[in-house]
Short mmCIF file of C-alpha atoms in Angstrom, two decimals:
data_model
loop_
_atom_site.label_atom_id
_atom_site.label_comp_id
_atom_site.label_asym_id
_atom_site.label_seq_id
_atom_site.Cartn_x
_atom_site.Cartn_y
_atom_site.Cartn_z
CA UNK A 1 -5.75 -15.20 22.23
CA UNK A 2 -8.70 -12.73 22.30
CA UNK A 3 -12.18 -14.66 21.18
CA UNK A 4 -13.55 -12.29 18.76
CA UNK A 5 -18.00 -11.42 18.09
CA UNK A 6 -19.11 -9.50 16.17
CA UNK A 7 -16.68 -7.21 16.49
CA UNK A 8 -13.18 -7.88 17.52
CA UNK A 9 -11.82 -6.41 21.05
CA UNK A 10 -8.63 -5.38 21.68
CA UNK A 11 -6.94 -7.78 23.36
CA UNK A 12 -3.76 -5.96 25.52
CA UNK A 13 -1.49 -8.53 26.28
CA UNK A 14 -1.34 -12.31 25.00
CA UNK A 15 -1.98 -14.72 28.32
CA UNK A 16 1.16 -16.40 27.82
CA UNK A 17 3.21 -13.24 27.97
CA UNK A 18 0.78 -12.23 31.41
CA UNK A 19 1.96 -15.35 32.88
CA UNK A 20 5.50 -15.58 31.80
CA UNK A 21 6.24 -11.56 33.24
CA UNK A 22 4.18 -12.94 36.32
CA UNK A 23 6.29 -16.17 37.02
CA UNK A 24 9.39 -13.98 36.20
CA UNK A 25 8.69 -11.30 37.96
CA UNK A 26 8.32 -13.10 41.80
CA UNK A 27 11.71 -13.70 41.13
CA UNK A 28 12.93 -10.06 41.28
CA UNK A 29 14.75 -10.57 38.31
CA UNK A 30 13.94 -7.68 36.29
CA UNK A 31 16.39 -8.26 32.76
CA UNK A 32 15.57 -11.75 32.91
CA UNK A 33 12.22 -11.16 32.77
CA UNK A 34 12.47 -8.77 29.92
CA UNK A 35 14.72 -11.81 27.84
CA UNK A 36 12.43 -13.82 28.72
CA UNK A 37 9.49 -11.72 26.70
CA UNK A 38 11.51 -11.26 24.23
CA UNK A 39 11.94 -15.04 23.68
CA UNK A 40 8.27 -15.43 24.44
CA UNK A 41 7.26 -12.87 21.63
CA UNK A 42 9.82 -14.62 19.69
CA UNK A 43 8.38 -17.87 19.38
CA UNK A 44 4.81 -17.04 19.22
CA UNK A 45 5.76 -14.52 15.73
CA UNK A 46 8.18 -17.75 14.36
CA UNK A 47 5.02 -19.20 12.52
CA UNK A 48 3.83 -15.68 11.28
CA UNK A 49 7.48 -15.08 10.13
CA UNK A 50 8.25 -18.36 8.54
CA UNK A 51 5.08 -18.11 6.45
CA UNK A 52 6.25 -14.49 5.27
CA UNK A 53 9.93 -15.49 4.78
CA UNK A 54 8.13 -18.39 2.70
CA UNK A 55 5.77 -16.46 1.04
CA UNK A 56 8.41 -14.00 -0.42
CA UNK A 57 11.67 -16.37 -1.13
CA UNK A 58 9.15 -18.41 -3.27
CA UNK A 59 7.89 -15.06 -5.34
CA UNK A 60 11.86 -14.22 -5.50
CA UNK A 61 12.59 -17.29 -7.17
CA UNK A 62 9.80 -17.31 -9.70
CA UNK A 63 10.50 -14.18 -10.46
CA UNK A 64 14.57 -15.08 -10.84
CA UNK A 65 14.13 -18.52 -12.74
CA UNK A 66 11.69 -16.56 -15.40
CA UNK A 67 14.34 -13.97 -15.78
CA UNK A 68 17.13 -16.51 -16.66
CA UNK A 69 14.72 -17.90 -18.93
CA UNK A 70 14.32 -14.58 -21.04
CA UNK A 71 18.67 -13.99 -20.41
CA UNK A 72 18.22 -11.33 -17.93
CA UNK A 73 20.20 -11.06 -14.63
CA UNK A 74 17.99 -11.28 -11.09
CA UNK A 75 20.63 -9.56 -9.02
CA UNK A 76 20.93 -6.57 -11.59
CA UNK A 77 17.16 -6.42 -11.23
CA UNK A 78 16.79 -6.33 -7.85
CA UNK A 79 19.49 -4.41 -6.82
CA UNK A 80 20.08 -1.77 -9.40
CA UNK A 81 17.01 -1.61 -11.62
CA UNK A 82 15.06 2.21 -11.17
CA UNK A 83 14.75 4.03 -7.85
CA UNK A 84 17.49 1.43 -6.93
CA UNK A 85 19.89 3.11 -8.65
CA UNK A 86 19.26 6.24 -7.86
CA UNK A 87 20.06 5.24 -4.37
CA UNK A 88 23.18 3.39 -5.01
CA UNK A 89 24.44 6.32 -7.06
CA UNK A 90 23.82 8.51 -3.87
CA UNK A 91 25.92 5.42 -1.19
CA UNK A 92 28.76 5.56 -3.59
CA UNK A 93 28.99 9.72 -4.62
CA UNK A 94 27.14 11.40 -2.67
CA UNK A 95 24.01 13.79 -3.60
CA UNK A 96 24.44 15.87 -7.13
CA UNK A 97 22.98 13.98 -10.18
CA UNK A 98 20.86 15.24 -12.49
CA UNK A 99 19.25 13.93 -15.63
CA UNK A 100 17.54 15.95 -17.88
CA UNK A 101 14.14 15.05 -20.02
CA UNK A 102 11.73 16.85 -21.80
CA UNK A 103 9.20 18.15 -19.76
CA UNK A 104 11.51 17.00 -16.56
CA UNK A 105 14.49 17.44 -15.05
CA UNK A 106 15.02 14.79 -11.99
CA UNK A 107 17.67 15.64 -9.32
CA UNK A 108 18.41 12.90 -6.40
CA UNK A 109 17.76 15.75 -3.74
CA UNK A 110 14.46 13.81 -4.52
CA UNK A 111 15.23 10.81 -2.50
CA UNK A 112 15.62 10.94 1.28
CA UNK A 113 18.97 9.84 2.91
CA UNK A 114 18.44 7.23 5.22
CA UNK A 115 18.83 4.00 3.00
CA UNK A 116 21.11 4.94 0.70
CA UNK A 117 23.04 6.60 4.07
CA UNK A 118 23.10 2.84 5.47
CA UNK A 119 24.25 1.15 2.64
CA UNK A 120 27.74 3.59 2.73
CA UNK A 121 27.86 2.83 6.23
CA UNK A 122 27.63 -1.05 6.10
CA UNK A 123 29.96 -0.25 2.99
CA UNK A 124 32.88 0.52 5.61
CA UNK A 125 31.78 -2.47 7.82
CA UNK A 126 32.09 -5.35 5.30
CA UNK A 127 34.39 -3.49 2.34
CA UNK A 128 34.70 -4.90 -1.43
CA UNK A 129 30.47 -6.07 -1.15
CA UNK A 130 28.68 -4.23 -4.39
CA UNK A 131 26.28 -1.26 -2.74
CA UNK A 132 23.11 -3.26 -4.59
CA UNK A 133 23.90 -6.55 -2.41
CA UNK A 134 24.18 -4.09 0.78
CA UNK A 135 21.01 -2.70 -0.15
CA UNK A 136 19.37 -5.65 -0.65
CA UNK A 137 20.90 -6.95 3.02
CA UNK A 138 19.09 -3.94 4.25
CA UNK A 139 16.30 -4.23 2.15
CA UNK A 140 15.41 -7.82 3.40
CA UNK A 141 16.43 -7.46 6.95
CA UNK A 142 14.19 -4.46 7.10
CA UNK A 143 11.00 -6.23 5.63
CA UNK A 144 11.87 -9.12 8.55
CA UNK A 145 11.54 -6.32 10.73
CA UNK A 146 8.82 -5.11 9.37
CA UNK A 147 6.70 -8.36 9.74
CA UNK A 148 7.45 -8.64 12.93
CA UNK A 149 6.12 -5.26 13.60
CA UNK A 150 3.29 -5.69 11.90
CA UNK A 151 2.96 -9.25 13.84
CA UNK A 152 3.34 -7.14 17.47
CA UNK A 153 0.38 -4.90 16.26
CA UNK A 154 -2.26 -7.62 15.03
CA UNK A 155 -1.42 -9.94 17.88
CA UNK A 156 -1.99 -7.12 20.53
CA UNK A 157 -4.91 -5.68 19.01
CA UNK A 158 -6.85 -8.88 17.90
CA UNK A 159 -4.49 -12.20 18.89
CA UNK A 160 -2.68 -14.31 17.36
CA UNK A 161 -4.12 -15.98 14.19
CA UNK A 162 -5.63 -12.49 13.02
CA UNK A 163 -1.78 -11.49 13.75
CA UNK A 164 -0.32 -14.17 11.58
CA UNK A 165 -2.79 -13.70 8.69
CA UNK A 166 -2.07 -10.04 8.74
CA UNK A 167 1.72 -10.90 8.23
CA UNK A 168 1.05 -13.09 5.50
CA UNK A 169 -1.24 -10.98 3.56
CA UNK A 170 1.17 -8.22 3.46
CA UNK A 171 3.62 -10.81 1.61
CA UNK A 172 1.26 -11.66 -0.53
CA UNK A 173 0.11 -8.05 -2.02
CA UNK A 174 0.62 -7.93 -5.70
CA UNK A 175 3.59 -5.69 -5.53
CA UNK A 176 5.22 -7.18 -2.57
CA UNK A 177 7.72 -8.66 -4.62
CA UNK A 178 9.39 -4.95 -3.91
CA UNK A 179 9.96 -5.94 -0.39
CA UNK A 180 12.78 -8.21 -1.54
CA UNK A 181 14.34 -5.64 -4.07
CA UNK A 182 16.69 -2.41 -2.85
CA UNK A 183 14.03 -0.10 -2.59
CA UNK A 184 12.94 2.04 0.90
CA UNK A 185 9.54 0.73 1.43
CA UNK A 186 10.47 -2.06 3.75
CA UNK A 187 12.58 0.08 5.63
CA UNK A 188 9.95 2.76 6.08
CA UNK A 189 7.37 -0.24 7.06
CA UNK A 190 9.92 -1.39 9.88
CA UNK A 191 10.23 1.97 11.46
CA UNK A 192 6.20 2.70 11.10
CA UNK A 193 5.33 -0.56 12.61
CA UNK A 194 7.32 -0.53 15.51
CA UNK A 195 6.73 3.01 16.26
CA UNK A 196 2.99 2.26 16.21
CA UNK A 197 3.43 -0.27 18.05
CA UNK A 198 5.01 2.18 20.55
CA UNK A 199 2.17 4.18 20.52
CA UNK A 200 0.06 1.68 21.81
CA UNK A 201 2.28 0.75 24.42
CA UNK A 202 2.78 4.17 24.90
CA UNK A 203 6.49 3.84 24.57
CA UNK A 204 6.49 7.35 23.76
CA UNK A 205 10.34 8.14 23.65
CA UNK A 206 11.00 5.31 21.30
CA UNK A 207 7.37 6.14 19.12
CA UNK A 208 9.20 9.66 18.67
CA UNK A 209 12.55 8.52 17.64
CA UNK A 210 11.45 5.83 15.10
CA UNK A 211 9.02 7.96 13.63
CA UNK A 212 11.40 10.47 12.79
CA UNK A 213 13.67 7.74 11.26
CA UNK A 214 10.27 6.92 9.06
CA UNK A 215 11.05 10.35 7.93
CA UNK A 216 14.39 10.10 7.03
CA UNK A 217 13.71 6.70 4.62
CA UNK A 218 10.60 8.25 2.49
CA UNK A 219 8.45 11.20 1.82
CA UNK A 220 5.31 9.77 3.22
CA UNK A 221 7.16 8.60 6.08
CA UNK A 222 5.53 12.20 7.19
CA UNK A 223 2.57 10.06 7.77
CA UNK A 224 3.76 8.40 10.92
CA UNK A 225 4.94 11.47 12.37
CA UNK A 226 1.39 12.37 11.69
CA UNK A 227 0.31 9.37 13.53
CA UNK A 228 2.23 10.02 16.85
CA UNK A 229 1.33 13.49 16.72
CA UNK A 230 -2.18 13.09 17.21
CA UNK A 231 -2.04 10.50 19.31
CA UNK A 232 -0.01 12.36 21.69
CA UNK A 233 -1.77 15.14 21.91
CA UNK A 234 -5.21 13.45 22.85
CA UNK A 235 -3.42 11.50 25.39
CA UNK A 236 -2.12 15.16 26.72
CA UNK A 237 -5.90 16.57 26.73
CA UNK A 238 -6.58 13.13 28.36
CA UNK A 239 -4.16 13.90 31.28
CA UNK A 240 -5.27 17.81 31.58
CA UNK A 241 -8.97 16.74 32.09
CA UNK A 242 -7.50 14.33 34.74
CA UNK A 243 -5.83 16.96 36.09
CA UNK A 244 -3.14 14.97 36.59
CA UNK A 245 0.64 16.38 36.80
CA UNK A 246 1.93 16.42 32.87
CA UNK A 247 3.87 13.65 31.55
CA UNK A 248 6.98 14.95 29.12
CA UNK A 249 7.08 11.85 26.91
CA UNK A 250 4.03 12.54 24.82
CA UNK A 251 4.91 15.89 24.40
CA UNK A 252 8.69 15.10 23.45
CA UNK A 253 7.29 12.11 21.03
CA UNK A 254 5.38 14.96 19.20
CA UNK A 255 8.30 17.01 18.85
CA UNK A 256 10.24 14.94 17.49
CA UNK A 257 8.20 12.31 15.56
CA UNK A 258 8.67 15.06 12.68
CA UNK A 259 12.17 16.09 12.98
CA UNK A 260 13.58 13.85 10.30
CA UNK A 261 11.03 14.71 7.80
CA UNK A 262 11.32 18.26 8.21
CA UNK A 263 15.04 18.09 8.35
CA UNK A 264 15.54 17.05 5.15
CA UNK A 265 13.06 18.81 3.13
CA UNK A 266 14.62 22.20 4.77
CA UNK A 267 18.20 20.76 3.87
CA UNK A 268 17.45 20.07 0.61
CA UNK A 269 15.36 23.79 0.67
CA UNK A 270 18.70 25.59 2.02
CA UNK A 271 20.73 23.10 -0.98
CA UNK A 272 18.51 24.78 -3.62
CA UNK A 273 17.99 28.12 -2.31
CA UNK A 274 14.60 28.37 -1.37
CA UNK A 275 14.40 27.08 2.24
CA UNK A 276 10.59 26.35 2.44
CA UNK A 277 9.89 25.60 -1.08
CA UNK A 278 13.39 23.91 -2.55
CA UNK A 279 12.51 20.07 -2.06
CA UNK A 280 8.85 20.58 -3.13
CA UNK A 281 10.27 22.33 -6.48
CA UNK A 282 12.61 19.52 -6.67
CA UNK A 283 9.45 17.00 -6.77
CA UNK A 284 8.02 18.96 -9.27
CA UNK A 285 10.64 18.35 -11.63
CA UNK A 286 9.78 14.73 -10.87
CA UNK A 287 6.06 15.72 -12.11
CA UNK A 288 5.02 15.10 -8.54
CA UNK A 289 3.24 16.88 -6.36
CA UNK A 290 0.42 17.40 -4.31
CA UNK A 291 -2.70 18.36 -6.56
CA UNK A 292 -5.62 17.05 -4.78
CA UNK A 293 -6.09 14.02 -7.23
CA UNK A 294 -6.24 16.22 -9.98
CA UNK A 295 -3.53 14.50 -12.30
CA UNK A 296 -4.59 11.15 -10.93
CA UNK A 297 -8.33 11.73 -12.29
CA UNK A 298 -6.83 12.29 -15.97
CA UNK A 299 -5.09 9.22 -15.65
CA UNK A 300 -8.30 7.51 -14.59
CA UNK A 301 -9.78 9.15 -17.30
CA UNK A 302 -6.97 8.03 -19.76
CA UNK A 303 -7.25 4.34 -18.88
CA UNK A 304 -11.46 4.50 -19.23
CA UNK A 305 -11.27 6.17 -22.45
CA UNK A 306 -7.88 4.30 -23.97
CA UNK A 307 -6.38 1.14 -23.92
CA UNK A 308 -3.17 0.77 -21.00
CA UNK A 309 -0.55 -0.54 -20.04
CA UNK A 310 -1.31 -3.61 -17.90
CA UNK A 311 0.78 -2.64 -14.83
CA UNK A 312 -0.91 0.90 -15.16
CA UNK A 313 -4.65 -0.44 -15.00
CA UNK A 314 -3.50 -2.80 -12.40
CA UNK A 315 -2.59 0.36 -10.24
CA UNK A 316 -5.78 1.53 -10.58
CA UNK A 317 -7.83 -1.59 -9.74
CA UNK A 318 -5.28 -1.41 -6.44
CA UNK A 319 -5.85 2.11 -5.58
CA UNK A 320 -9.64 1.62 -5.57
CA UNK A 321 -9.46 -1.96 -3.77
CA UNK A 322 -7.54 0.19 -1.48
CA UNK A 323 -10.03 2.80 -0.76
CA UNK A 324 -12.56 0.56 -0.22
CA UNK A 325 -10.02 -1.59 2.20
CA UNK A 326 -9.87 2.07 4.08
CA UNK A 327 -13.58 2.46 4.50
CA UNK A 328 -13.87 -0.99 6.38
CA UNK A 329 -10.85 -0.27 8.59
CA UNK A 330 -13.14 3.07 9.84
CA UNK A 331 -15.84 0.72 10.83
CA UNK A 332 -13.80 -1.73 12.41
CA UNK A 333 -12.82 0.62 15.00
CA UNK A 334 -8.93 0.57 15.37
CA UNK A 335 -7.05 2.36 17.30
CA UNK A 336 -6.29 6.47 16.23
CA UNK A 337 -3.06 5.22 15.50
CA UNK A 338 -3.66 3.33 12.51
CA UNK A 339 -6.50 5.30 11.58
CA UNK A 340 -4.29 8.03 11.34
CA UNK A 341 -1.15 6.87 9.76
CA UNK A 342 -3.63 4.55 6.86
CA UNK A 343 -5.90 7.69 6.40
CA UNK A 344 -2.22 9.86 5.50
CA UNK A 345 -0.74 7.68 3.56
CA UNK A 346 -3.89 7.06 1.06
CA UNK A 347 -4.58 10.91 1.22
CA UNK A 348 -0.78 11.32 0.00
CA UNK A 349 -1.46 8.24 -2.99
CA UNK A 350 -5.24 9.94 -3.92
CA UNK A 351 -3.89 13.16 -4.23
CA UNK A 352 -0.90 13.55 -5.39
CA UNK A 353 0.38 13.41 -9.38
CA UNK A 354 3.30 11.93 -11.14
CA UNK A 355 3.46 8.29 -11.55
CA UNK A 356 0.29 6.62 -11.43
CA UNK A 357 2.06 3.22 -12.07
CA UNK A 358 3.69 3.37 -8.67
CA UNK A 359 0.96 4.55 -6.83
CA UNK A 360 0.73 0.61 -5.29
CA UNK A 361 3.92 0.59 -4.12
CA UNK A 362 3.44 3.55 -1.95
CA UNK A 363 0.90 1.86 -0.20
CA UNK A 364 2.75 -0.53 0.31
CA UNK A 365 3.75 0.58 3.94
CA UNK A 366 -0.09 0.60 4.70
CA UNK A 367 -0.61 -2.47 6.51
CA UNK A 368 -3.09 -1.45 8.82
CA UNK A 369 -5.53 -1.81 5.51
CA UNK A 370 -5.60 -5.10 5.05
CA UNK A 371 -6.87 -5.49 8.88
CA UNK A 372 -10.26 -6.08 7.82
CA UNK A 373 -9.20 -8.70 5.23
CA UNK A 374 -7.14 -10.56 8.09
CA UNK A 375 -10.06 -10.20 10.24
CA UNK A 376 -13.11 -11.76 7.39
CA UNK A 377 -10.26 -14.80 7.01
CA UNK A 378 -10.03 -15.84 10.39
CA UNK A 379 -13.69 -15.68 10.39
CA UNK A 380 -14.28 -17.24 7.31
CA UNK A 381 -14.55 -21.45 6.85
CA UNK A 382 -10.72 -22.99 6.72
CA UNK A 383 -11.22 -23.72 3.34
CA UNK A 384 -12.02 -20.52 2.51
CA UNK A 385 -9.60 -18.62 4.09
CA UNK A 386 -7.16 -21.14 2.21
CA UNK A 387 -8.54 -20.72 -1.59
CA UNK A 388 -8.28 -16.86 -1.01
CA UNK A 389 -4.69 -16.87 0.50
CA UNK A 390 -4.02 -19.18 -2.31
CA UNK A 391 -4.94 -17.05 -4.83
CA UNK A 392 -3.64 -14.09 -3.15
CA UNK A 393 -0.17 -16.19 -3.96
CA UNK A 394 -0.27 -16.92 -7.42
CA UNK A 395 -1.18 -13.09 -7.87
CA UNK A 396 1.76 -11.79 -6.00
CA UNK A 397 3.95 -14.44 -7.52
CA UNK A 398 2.74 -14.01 -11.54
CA UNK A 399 2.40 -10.39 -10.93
CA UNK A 400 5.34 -9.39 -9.76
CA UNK A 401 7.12 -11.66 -12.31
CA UNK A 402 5.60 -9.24 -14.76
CA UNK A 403 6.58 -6.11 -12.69
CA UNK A 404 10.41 -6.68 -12.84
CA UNK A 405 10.72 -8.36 -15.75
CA UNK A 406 7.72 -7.84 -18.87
CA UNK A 407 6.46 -4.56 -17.53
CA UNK A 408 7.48 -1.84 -19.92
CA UNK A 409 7.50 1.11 -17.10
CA UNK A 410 9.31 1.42 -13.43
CA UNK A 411 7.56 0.53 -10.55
#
C-alpha cells in the first residue's frame, strides 16, 4: 500500500501483485501468471466489494419493506418505474413511441441503445424472464462491475484502504439507491471505470473500445470518450518530443473512444431527418439541452424565492456539494484522466436544462469526485471516519426510501 503525506503519491502497482507476477513469472508461465493476478486483484477488492454489495442490499431492503408497508410493489418500482420503462418498452418493440404533453413531446430516440439492446439479447438467452428482472440482472451486475472498477483505480492511484473507502462511498451517495434499479447509470459507470483504468495502464485498445460502449449506454457517456481523447493525444506529443517511432494504439483509442456516441446521435439524426441536428431536437422536446446553466439558474432562483419540492432542493444542495467536491479533486492532483472525464460530466449537469430533479443522478457516474472525501477519511481518526460513513448510510438509506417511494417527481 502507498504511505501517503501530505499529499498522496501515486502508487503504480500494489507490492503483492509486484511479487506475485515476479514469483510467476521465473516460471515462464505466462497465462498462469496472468490467472494468477487476476485472483490476486480478486481477493484484495473482496473486502471493498462485500462492503458495497452490503451497503446497497441493505438500502434495497429498506426501501422494499417501506413500500409493502404503504401497499406498493418493490419489483414494479425498480424495474419499471420512469426511465425504466422507457427502456423496457424499447427491449420488447423496438424504437417508435411517442407521448405527447403540453409544452413537450418525448420520443424514445431519446434514450441510447445499449441497455435496453442487452436486455432483448439476454431475452433470447433465458426466454419467459419479464424484461424489468433482465434489466435489473444487468443493472446489478453492472454496478458490481462498476465497483470493482472504481476499486482498480483508487487502489492503483492511492492503495488500498483509500481504494476501499472510495468503493463504499459511491454506495453510499444519496441517490445510489439507483444503482440497484433498471436504469443505465451503473452500466455507463462500469464501462467508464474500466476504460480509465485502461488509460492508466495505457491499455489503449481496450480504453478505446469501452469508451465507445460508455457511449452507447448514455448521453454523457461522451465524457469518457472525452477522457481518452485527451489523454491520448498528450501521450502522442509525449512520444513526438521523444522522437520516438509512433505508437498506433493511442491514436486508434482516440478514434474510436467516440464512435458509439457519435453513432447514435447521427442514427437517430438520419431517423429524423436532420443528420447533425435530429437527436439534439429530439432532446429538446425532452426540455433538455445544453444552455450554459441558464435554465438551471431559474430553478435555483425558483427554489430561493419559493418553497420546493424536497427531492428538488435536495438536488441542489448535491449539485453544489458537488462543485465544491470538483474543486478539491483539482488540487489533489489526479491524473488527466479523471480530471477530464469529472470536469465533463459536471460541465454537462451545470449547464444543461430540463430536469433539475435528476441532475444527481447524472453524476452519479462521477466517482472520481468523491476522491478527496476517500482521501480526508483515511486520514481522519477511526472514529471519525466511522460516524461520517455512518451517516453517509442512513442518508442513502432514508433518502432513497423517499426517492422511489414518497417523492412526487421521477428521478
Amino acid at each position: 500500500m502507498c504511505e501517503h503525506t501530505t499529499r498522496a503519491r501515486r502508487c503504480p502497482l500494489p507490492a503483492d501483485t509486484t511479487a506475485t507476477a515476479e514469483a510467476l513469472a521465473g516460471d515462464g508461465a505466462a497465462e498462469p501468471t496472468r490467472a494468477a493476478l487476476a485472483r490476486s486483484a480478486l481477493g484484495r477488492a473482496a473486502p471493498a466489494l462485500g462492503l458495497f454489495v452490503a451497503a446497497r442490499l441493505t438500502g434495497l431492503l429498506l426501501m422494499s419493506g417501506w413500500a409493502w408497508h404503504i401497499g406498493r410493489r418493490p419489483r414494479a418500482i425498480l424495474g419499471r418505474a420512469w426511465d425504466s420503462d422507457w427502456y423496457m418498452l424499447i427491449a420488447e418493440h423496438g424504437y417508435g413511441r411517442i407521448l405527447t404533453w403540453p409544452g413537450a413531446v418525448q420520443s424514445d430516440l431519446a434514450f441510447f441503445p445499449l441497455y435496453p439492446g442487452l436486455v432483448r439479447a439476454l431475452s433470447y438467452v433465458v426466454p419467459g424472464v419479464t424484461s424489468g428482472t433482465l434489466g435489473l440482472l444487468i443493472s446489478w451486475s453492472a454496478a458490481l462491475v462498476a465497483a470493482g472498477g472504481i476499486y482498480a483505480i483508487g487502489e492503483r492511484l492511492y492503495g488500498r484502504r483509500v481504494a476501499t473507502v472510495l468503493v463504499l462511498l459511491w454506495g453510499l451517495l444519496p441517490h445510489s439507491i439507483v444503482l440497484t434499479m433498471a436504469y443505465t447509470e451503473p452500466l455507463l459507470t462500469a464501462f467508464a471505470a474500466w476504460s480509465l483504468y485502461a488509460v492508466l495502464t495505457r491499455r489503449w485498445v481496450w480504453a478505446g473500445v469501452l469508451a465507445a460502449l460508455a457511449g452507447l449506454s448514455r448521453p454523457n457517456g461522451i465524457a469518457v470518450a472525452a477522457a481518452v481523447v485527451c489523454v491520448a493525444a498528450v501521450e502522442l506529443v509525449r512520444l513526438a518530443r521523444r522522437e520516438r517511432r509512433t505508437d498506433w494504439r493511442p491514436w486508434f483509442a482516440a478514434a474510436l473512444a467516440p464512435l458509439g456516441w457519435c453513432g447514435y446521435v447521427l442514427f437517430v439524426g438520419v431517423r429524423t431527418g436532420d443528420p447533425l441536428g435530429g437527436y439534439f431536437a429530439v432532446q429538446r422536446g425532452w426540455t433538455s439541452q445544453f444552455d450554459f446553466g441558464t435554465g438551471a439558474l431559474r430553478v435555483v432562483r425558483d427554489i430561493v424565492l419559493r418553497p420546493a419540492v424536497f427531492s428538488v432542493t435536495m438536488a441542489l444542495l448535491i449539485v453544489l456539494a458537488s462543485v465544491v467536491l470538483g474543486a478539491l479533486l483539482v488540487l489533489e492532483r489526479p491524473p488527466a484522466a479523471l480530471l477530464v472525464y469529472a470536469g465533463v460530466l459536471l460541465l454537462i449537469t451545470l449547464g444543461g436544462s430540463g430536469f433539475f430533479e435528476s441532475k444527481p443522478r447524472f453524476l452519479l457516474p462521477a466517482f472520481p469526485l468523491l476522491l478527496p472525501i476517500a482521501l480526508g477519511l483515511t486520514r481522519a481518526r477511526p472514529k471519525t471516519a466511522v460516524a461520517v460513513i455512518a451517516a453517509l448510510a442512513g442518508l442513502s438509506f432514508g433518502y432513497g426510501t423517499y426517492l422511489l417511494t414518497l417523492s412526487p417527481i421521477a428521478l
